[in-house]
Coordinates of C-alpha atoms in Angstrom, one line a residue:
Chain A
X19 CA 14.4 23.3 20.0
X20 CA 12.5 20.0 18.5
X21 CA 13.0 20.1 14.6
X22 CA 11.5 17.4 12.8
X23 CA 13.7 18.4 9.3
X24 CA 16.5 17.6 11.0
X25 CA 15.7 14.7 12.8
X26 CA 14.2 13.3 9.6
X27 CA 17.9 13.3 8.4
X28 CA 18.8 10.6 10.8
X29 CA 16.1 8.6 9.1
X30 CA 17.7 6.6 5.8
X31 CA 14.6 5.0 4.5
X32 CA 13.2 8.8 4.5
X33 CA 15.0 9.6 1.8
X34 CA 13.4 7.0 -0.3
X35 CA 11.1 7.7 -3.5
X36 CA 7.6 5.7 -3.4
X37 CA 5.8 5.9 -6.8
X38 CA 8.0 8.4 -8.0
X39 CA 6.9 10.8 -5.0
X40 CA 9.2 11.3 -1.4
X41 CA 7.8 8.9 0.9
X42 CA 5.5 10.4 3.8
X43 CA 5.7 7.4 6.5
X44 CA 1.9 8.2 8.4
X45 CA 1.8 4.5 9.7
X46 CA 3.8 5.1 13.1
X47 CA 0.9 3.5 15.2
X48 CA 2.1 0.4 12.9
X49 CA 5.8 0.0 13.5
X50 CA 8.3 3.2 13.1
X51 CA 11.0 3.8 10.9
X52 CA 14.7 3.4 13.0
X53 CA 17.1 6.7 12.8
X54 CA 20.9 5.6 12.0
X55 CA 21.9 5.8 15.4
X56 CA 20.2 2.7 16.1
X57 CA 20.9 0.7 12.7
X58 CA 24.7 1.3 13.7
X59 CA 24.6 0.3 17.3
X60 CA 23.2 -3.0 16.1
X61 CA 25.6 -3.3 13.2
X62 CA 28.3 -2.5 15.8
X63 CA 27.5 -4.8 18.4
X64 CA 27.4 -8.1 15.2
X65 CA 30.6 -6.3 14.2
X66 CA 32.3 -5.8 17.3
X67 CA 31.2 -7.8 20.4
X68 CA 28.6 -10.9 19.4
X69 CA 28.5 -13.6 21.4
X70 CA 26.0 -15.3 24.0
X71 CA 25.1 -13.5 27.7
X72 CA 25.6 -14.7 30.7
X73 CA 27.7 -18.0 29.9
X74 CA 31.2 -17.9 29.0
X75 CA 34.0 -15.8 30.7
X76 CA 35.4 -15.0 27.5
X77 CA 36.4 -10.7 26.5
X78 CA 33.0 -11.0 23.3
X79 CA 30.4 -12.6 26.5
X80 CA 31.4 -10.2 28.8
X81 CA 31.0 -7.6 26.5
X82 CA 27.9 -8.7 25.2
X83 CA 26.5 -9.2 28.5
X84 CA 27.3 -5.6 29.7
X85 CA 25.9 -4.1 26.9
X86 CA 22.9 -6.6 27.3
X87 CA 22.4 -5.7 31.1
X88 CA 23.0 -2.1 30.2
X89 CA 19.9 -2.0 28.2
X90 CA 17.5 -3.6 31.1
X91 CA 19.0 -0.4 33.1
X92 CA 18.4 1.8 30.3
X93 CA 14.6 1.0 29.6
X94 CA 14.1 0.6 33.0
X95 CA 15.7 4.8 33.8
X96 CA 13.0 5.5 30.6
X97 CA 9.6 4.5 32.0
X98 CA 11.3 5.2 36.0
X99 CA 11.0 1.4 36.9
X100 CA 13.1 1.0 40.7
X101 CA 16.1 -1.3 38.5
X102 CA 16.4 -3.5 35.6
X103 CA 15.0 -6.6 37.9
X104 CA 11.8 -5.2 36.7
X105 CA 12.7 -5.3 33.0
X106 CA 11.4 -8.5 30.9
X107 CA 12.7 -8.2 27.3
X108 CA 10.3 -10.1 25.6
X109 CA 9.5 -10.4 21.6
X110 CA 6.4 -7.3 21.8
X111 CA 3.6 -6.4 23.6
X112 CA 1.4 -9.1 22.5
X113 CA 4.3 -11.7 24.0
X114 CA 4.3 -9.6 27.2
X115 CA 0.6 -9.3 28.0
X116 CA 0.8 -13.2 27.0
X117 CA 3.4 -13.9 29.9
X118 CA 1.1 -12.3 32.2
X119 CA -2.1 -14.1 31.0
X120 CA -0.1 -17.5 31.3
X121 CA 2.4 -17.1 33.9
X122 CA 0.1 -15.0 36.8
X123 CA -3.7 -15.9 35.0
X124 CA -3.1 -19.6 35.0
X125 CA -2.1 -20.1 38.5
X126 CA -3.9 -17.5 40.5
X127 CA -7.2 -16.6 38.4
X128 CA -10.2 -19.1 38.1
X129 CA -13.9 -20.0 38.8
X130 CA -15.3 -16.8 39.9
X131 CA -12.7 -14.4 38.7
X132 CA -13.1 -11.6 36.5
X133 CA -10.9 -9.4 34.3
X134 CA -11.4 -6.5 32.7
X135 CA -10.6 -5.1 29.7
X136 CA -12.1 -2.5 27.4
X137 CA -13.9 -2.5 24.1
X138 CA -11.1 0.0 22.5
X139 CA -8.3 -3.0 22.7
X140 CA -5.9 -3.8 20.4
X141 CA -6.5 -8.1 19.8
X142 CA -3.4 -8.6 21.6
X143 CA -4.9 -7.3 24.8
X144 CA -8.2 -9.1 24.2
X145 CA -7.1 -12.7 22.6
X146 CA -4.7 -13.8 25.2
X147 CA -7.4 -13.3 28.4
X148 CA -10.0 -15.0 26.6
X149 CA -7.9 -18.0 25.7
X150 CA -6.6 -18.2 28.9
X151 CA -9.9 -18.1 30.4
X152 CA -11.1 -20.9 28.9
X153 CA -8.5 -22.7 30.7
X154 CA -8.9 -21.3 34.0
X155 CA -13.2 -20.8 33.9
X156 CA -12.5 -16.7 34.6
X157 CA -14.7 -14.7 33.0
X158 CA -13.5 -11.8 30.6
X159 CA -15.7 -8.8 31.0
X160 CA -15.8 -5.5 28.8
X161 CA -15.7 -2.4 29.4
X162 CA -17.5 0.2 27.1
X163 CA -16.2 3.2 25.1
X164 CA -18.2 6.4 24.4
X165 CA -19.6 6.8 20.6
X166 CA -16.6 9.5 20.1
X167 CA -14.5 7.0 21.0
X168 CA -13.1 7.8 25.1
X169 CA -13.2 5.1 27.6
X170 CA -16.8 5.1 29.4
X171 CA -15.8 5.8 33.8
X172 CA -19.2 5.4 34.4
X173 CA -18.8 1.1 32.5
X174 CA -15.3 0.6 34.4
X175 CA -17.2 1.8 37.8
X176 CA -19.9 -1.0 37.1
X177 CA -18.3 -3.1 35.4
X178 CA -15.6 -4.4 38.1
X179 CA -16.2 -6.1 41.6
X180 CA -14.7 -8.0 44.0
X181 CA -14.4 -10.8 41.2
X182 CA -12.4 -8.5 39.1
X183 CA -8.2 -9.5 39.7
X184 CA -6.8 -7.8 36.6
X185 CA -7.6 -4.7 34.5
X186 CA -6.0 -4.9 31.8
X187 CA -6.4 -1.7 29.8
X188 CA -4.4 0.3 27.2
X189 CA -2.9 4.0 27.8
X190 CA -3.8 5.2 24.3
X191 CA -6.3 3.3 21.5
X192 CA -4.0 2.3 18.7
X193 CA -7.3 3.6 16.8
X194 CA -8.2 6.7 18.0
X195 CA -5.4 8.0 19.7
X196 CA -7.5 8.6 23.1
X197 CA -5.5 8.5 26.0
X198 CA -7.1 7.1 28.8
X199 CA -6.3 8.4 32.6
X200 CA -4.5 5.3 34.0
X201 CA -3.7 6.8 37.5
X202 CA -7.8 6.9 37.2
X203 CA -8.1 3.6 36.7
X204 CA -5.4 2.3 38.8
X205 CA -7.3 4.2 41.8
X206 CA -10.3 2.3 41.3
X207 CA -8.4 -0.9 40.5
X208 CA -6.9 -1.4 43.4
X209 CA -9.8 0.1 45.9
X210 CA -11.0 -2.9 44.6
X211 CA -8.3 -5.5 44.8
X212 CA -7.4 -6.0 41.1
X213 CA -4.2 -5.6 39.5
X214 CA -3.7 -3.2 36.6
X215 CA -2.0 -3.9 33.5
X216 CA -1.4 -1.5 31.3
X217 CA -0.7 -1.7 27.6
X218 CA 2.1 1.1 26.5
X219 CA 2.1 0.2 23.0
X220 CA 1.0 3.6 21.8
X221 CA 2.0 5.4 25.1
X222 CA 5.7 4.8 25.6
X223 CA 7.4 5.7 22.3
X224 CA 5.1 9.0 22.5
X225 CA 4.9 10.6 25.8
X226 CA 7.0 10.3 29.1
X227 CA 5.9 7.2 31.1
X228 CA 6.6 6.9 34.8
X229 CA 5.3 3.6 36.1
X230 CA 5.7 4.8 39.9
X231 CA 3.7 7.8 39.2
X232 CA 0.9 5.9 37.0
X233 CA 1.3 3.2 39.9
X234 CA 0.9 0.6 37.3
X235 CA 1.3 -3.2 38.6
X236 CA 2.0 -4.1 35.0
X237 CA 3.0 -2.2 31.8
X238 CA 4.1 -3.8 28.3
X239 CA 5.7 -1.8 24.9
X240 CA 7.0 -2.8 22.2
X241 CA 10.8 -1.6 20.8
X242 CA 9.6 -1.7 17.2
X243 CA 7.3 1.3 17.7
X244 CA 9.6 3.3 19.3
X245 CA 12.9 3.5 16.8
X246 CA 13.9 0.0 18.2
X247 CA 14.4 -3.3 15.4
X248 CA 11.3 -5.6 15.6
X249 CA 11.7 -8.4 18.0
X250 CA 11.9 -6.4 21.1
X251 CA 10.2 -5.8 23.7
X252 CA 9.5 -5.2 27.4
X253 CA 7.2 -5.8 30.0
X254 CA 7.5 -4.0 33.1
X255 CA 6.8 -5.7 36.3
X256 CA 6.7 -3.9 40.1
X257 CA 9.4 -6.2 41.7
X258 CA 7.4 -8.2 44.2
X259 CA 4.9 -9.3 41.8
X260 CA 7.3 -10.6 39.3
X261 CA 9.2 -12.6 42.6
X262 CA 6.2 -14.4 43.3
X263 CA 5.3 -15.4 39.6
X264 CA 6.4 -19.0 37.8
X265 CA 8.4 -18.7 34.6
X266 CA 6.4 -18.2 31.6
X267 CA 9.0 -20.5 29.5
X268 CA 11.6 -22.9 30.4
X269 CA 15.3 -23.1 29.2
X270 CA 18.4 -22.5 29.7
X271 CA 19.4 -18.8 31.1
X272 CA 16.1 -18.8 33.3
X273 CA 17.3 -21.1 35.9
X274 CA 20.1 -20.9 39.1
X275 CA 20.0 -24.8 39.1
X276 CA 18.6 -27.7 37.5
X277 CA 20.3 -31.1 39.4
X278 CA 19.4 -34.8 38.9
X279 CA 18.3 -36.5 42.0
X280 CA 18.7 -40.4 41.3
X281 CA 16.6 -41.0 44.0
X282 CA 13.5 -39.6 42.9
X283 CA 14.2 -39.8 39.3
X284 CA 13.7 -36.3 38.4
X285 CA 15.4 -33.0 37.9
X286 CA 15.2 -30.2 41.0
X287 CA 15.4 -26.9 39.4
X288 CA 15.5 -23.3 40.9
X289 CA 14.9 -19.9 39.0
X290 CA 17.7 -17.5 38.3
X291 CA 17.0 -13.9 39.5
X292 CA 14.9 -11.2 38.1
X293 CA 14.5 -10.7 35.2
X294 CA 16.6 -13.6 33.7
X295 CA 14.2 -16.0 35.3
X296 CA 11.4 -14.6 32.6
X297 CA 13.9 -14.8 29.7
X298 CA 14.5 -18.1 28.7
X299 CA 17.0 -19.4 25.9
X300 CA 19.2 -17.1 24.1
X301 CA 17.5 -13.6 23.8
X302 CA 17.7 -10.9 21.3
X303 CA 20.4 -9.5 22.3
X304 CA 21.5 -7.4 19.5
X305 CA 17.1 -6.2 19.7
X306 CA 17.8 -5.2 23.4
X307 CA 20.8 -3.2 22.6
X308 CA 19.0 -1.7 19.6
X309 CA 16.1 -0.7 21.9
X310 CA 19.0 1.2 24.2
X311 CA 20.1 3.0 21.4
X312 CA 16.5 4.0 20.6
X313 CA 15.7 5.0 24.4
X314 CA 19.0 7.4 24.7
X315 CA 17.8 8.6 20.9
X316 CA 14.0 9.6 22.1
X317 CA 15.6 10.8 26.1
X318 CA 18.4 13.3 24.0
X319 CA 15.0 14.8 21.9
X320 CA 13.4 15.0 25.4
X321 CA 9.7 13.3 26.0
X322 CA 8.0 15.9 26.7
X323 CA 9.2 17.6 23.2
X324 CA 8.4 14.7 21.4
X325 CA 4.9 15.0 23.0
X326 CA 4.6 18.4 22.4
X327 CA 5.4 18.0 18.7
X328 CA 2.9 15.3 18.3
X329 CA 0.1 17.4 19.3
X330 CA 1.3 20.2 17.4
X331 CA 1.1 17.7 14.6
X332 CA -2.3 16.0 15.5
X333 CA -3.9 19.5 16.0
X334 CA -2.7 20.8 12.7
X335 CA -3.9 17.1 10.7
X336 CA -7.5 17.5 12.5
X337 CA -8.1 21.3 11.4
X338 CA -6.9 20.9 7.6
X339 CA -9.0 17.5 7.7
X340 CA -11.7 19.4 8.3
X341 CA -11.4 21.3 5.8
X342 CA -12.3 18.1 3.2
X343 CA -15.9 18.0 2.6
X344 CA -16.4 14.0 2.2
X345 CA -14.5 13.0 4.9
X346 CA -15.3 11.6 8.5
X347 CA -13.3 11.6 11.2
X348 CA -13.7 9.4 14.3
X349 CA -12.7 9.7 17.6
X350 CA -12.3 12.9 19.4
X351 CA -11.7 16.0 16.9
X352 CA -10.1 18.0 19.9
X353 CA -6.1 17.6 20.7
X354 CA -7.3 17.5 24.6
X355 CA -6.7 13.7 25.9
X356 CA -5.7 12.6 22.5
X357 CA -2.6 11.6 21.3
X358 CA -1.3 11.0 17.0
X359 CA -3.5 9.2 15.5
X360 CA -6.5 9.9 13.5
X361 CA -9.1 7.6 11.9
X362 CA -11.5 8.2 9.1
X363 CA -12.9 8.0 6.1
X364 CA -14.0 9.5 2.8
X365 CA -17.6 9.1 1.6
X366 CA -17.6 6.7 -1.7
X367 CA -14.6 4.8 -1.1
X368 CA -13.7 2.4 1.8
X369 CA -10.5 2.8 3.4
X370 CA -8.5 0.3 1.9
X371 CA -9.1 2.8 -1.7
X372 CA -8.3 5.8 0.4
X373 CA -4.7 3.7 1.6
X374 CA -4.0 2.8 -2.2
X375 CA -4.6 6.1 -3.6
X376 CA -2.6 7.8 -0.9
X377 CA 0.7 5.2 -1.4
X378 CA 0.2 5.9 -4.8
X379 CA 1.6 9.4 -4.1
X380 CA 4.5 7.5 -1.5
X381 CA 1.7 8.5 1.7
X382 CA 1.8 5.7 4.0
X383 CA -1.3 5.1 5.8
X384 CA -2.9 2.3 7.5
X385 CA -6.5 0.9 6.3
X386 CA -8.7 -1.8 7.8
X387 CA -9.5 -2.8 11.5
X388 CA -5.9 -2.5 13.0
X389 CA -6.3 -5.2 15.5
X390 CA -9.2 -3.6 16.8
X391 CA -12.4 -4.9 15.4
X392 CA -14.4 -4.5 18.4
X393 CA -14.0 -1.2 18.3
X394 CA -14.7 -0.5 15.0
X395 CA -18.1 -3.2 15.9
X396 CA -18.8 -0.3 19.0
X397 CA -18.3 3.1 16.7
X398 CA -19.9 0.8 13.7
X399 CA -17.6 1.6 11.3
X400 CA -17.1 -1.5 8.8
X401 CA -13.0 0.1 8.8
X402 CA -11.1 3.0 9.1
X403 CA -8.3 4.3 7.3
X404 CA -5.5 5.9 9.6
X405 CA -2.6 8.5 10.5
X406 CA -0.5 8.3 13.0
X407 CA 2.4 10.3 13.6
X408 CA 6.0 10.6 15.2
X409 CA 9.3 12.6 15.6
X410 CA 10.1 12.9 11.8
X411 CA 6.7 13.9 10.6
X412 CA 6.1 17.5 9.9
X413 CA 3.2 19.9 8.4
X414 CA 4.6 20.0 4.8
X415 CA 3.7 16.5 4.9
X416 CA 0.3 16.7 6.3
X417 CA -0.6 19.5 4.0
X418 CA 0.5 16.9 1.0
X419 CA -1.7 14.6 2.2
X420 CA -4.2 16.5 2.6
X421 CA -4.0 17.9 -1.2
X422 CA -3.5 14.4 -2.2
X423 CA -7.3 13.5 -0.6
X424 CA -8.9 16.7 -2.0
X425 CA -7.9 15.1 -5.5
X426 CA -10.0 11.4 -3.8
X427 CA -12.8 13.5 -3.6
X428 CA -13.0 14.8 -6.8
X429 CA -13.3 11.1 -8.3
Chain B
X15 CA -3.8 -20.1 -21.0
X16 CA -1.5 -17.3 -19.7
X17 CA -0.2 -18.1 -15.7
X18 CA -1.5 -15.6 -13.8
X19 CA 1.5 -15.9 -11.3
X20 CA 3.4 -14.6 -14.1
X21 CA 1.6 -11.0 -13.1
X22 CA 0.7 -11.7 -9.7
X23 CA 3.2 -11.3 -6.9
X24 CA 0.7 -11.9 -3.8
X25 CA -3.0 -11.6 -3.1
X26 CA -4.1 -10.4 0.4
X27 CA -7.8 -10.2 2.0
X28 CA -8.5 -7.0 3.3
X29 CA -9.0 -6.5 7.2
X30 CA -12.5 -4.8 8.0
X31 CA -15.9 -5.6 7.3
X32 CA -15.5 -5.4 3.3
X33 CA -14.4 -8.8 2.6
X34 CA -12.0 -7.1 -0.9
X35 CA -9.4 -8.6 -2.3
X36 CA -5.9 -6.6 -3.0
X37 CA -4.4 -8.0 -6.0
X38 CA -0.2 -6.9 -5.9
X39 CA 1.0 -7.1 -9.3
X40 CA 5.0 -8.6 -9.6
X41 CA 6.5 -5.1 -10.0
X42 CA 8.7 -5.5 -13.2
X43 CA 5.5 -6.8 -15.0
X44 CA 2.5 -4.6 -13.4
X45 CA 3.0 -2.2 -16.9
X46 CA 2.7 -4.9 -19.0
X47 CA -0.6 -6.5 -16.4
X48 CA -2.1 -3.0 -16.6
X49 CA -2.5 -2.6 -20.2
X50 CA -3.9 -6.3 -20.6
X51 CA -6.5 -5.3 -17.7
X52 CA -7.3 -2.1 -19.1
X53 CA -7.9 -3.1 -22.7
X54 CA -10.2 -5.9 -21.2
X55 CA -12.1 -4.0 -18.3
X56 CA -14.4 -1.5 -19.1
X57 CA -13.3 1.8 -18.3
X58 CA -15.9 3.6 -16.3
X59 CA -13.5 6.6 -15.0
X60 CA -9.8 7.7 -14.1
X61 CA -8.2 10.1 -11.4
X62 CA -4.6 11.8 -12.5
X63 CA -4.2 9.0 -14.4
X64 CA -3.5 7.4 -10.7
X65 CA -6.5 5.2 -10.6
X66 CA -9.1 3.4 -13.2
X67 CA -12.2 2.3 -11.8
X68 CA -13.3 -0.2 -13.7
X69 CA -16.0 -3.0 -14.5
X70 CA -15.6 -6.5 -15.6
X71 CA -18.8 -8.6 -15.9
X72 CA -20.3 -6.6 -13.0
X73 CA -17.3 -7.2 -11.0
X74 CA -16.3 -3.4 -9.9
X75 CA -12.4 -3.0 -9.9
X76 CA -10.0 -0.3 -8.8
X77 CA -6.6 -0.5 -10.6
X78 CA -3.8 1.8 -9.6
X79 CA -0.5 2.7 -11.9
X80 CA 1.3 1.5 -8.8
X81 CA 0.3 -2.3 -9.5
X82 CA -2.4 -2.9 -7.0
X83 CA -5.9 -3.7 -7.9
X84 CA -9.1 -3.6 -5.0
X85 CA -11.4 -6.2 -6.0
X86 CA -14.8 -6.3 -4.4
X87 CA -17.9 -8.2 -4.1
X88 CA -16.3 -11.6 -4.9
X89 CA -17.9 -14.9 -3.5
X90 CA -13.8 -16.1 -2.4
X91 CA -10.8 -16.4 -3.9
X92 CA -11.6 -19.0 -6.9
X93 CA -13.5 -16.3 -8.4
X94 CA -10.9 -13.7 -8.1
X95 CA -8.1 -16.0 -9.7
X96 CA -11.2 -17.0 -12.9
X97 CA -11.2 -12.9 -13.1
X98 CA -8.0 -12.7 -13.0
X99 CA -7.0 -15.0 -15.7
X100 CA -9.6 -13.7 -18.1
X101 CA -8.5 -10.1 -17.6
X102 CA -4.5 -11.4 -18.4
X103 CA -5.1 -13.4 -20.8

């Protein structure tokens, strides 16, 4: 049985006052708050076993690097990946979908070539194709989103060719919470040659993930929004794909060799294997054992009951919201395809007002564009205000916040 | 001349279309800020005691007891921080 009371006990910071009021964390989407189990496994591991990976043969490396290697298997069991040779820690997302723009875009897209992504993108799924392509000559192409905020089938179907080589699209709009039908998309990708990259951001902490069965060439979270310290990462690449790419940085740890040859006057280097040749210099090693401690956290509460309990959540938020009479909500007002998160705002006030009031009463919420400004540009919406939800929220603390913004409206 | 970074711990621009600025008051002094704001502004309503919006030369304000202050319709910053220092003075 999922109960969010009692999970909320593993959740220090939960216990705070904010304002004089108990804090209401409704800015998951953002980062989430970590449950003790993982602040002790990383105080454990600086306590007990720190030292570097994969370079000395002393008892603290080999320990470090087990628990290290561990990790890479752990992530990799979460979203079903075929071993850890297909798990890249990397800082976030955003450094993820930035290996793949550099490391595959730069050496096999160019004049002619197209990529795809949508108008509901977070920036870090839009900024680091169009700087790329300016290097390259590719062209980034968009494709639209409906005016309640779903991904338009009808755009992706004319939008992509036989110039499109990468869609890169996200599972569910940090926004809106719309979940978009990736095994969809990946049909249609690959019918027409492209690969698909798939932003998990706000998919993986939330719902189960199964890369083999949403046949995904690419998929990037971040650890941070999933119970994990800030500074982790993964991407996710299918094995043969990941062989064939060029290191994204260069360092120590990512190579097998690097020998002078006097004769030539330069260095010969080889890579090390998957997926240390992606993860160059020292890496976050007490991050990556956080982010195991978070994956066993979220696999004992079960996926699908984390799911679950996020719609029950969303469901509730949408039919009390509706009871407000100034406010607006965007984005689908059904639970059906959607996932935690809510937009909106309240008539008279802009949503950084609405944010300000609510944290006066120790309600965290999100105001502004959140890294999406095209979208807000499509829905035309100057900015949004925003809940979004996770394990520890419950319906006491929606129906606070929503007596807190029936007070907004009286002003 | 009062220092206004004797009140202010940060200033941010908000994200969105609104081009505000969110004045964070340095938390051991926002009481102190508050008063000094409030007895300059003029006082156009309050919520719960929670929020004030205010006026100040035509310059609509939002001040809440938490220390934060929405300021909107500025030309940039340089007029915020000549607001600012006639409001703590």
């Amino acid at each position: 049985m999922f109960e969010p009371h009692k999970i909320k006990e593993d959740f220090p910071i939960l216990k705070r006052k904010i304002n004089g009021h108990s804090l209401v964390y409704f800015d998951n989407a953002a980062t989430s708050q970590k449950p003790i189990q993982v602040i002790e496994t990383v105080r454990e591991f600086y306590e007990k076993h720190n030292a570097n990976v994969h370079r000395a043969i002393h008892t603290l490396s080999q320990e470090a690097t087990e628990l290290y290697e561990r990790a890479h298997e752990e992530v990799a069991r979460f979203i079903n990946a075929r071993g850890m040779e297909e798990i890249i820690f990397v800082r976030g997302a955003t450094e993820a979908v930035n290996l793949i723009a550099y490391s595959y875009g730069l050496r096999n897209l160019g004049q002619g070539d197209e990529v795809l992504v949508s108008l509901m993108e977070h920036h870090s799924n839009i900024v680091p194709w169009e700087v790329t392509s300016k290097i390259k000559g590719f062209k980034v192409r968009y494709i639209d989103v409906k005016s309640d905020g779903t991904l338009d089938y009808e755009s992706l179907e004319q939008t992509i060719s036989e110039k499109t080589k990468i869609v890169s699209i996200t599972h569910v709009s940090n926004v809106t919470g719309v979940i978009n039908d990736i095994k969809r998309i990946a049909k249609i990708a690959h019918e027409h040659g492209a690969l698909l990259v798939v932003d998990g951001a706000q998919s993986v902490p939330h719902m189960p993930v199964d890369v083999k069965d949403l046949d995904a060439d690419f998929l990037v979270f971040s650890g941070h929004k999933m119970l994990a310290p800030t500074g982790i990462g993964v991407l996710y690449g299918k094995i043969d794909l990941l062989k064939e790419m060029e290191p994204f940085q260069g360092g120590g740890e990512m190579i097998r060799e690097v020998s002078f040859n006097p004769a030539m006057g330069h260095c010969n280097i080889s890579w090390n294997d998957l997926p240390w040749k992606f993860e160059a210099g020292t890496p976050d090693i007490g991050g990556g054992i956080g982010l195991m401690a978070a994956v066993r956290y979220l696999r004992g509460l079960g996926m699908d009951d984390v799911y679950r309990h996020e719609c029950d959540l969303t469901g509730y938020a949408l039919k009390r919201m509706q009871e407000l009479k100034k406010i607006k909500i965007y984005g689908p007002l059904e639970i059906k395809g959607k996932c935690g998160i809510i937009p909106f705002n309240m008539e008279g006030f802009d949503s950084h007002d609405v944010a300000l009031f609510l944290d006066s009463y120790g309600i965290m919420i999100r105001s502004g564009y959140h890294c999406a400004q095209p979208l807000h540009q499509r829905l035309n919406i100057p900015s949004s205000a925003r809940v979004s939800f996770y394990i520890y929220n419950t319906r006491d603390e929606i129906d606070r916040f929503i007596e807190v913004l029936k007070e907004l409206e009286q002003l | 001349m009062v220092n206004i970074e004797d009140y202010i711990a940060r200033i941010e621009e908000t994200c969105g279309e609104e081009k505000h600025f969110i004045v964070f008051l340095k938390h051991e002094k926002k009481d102190e800020a508050l008063a000094k704001i409030l007895k300059r502004a003029q006082i156009e309503r309050s919520i719960s005691s929670v929020i004030f919006e205010l006026n100040f030369r035509g310059v609509p304000l939002r001040a809440y007891v938490s220390g934060k202050i929405l300021v909107r319709n500025l030309k940039d910053k340089n007029a915020l921080l000549g607001i600012l220092s006639e409001l703590l003075q």
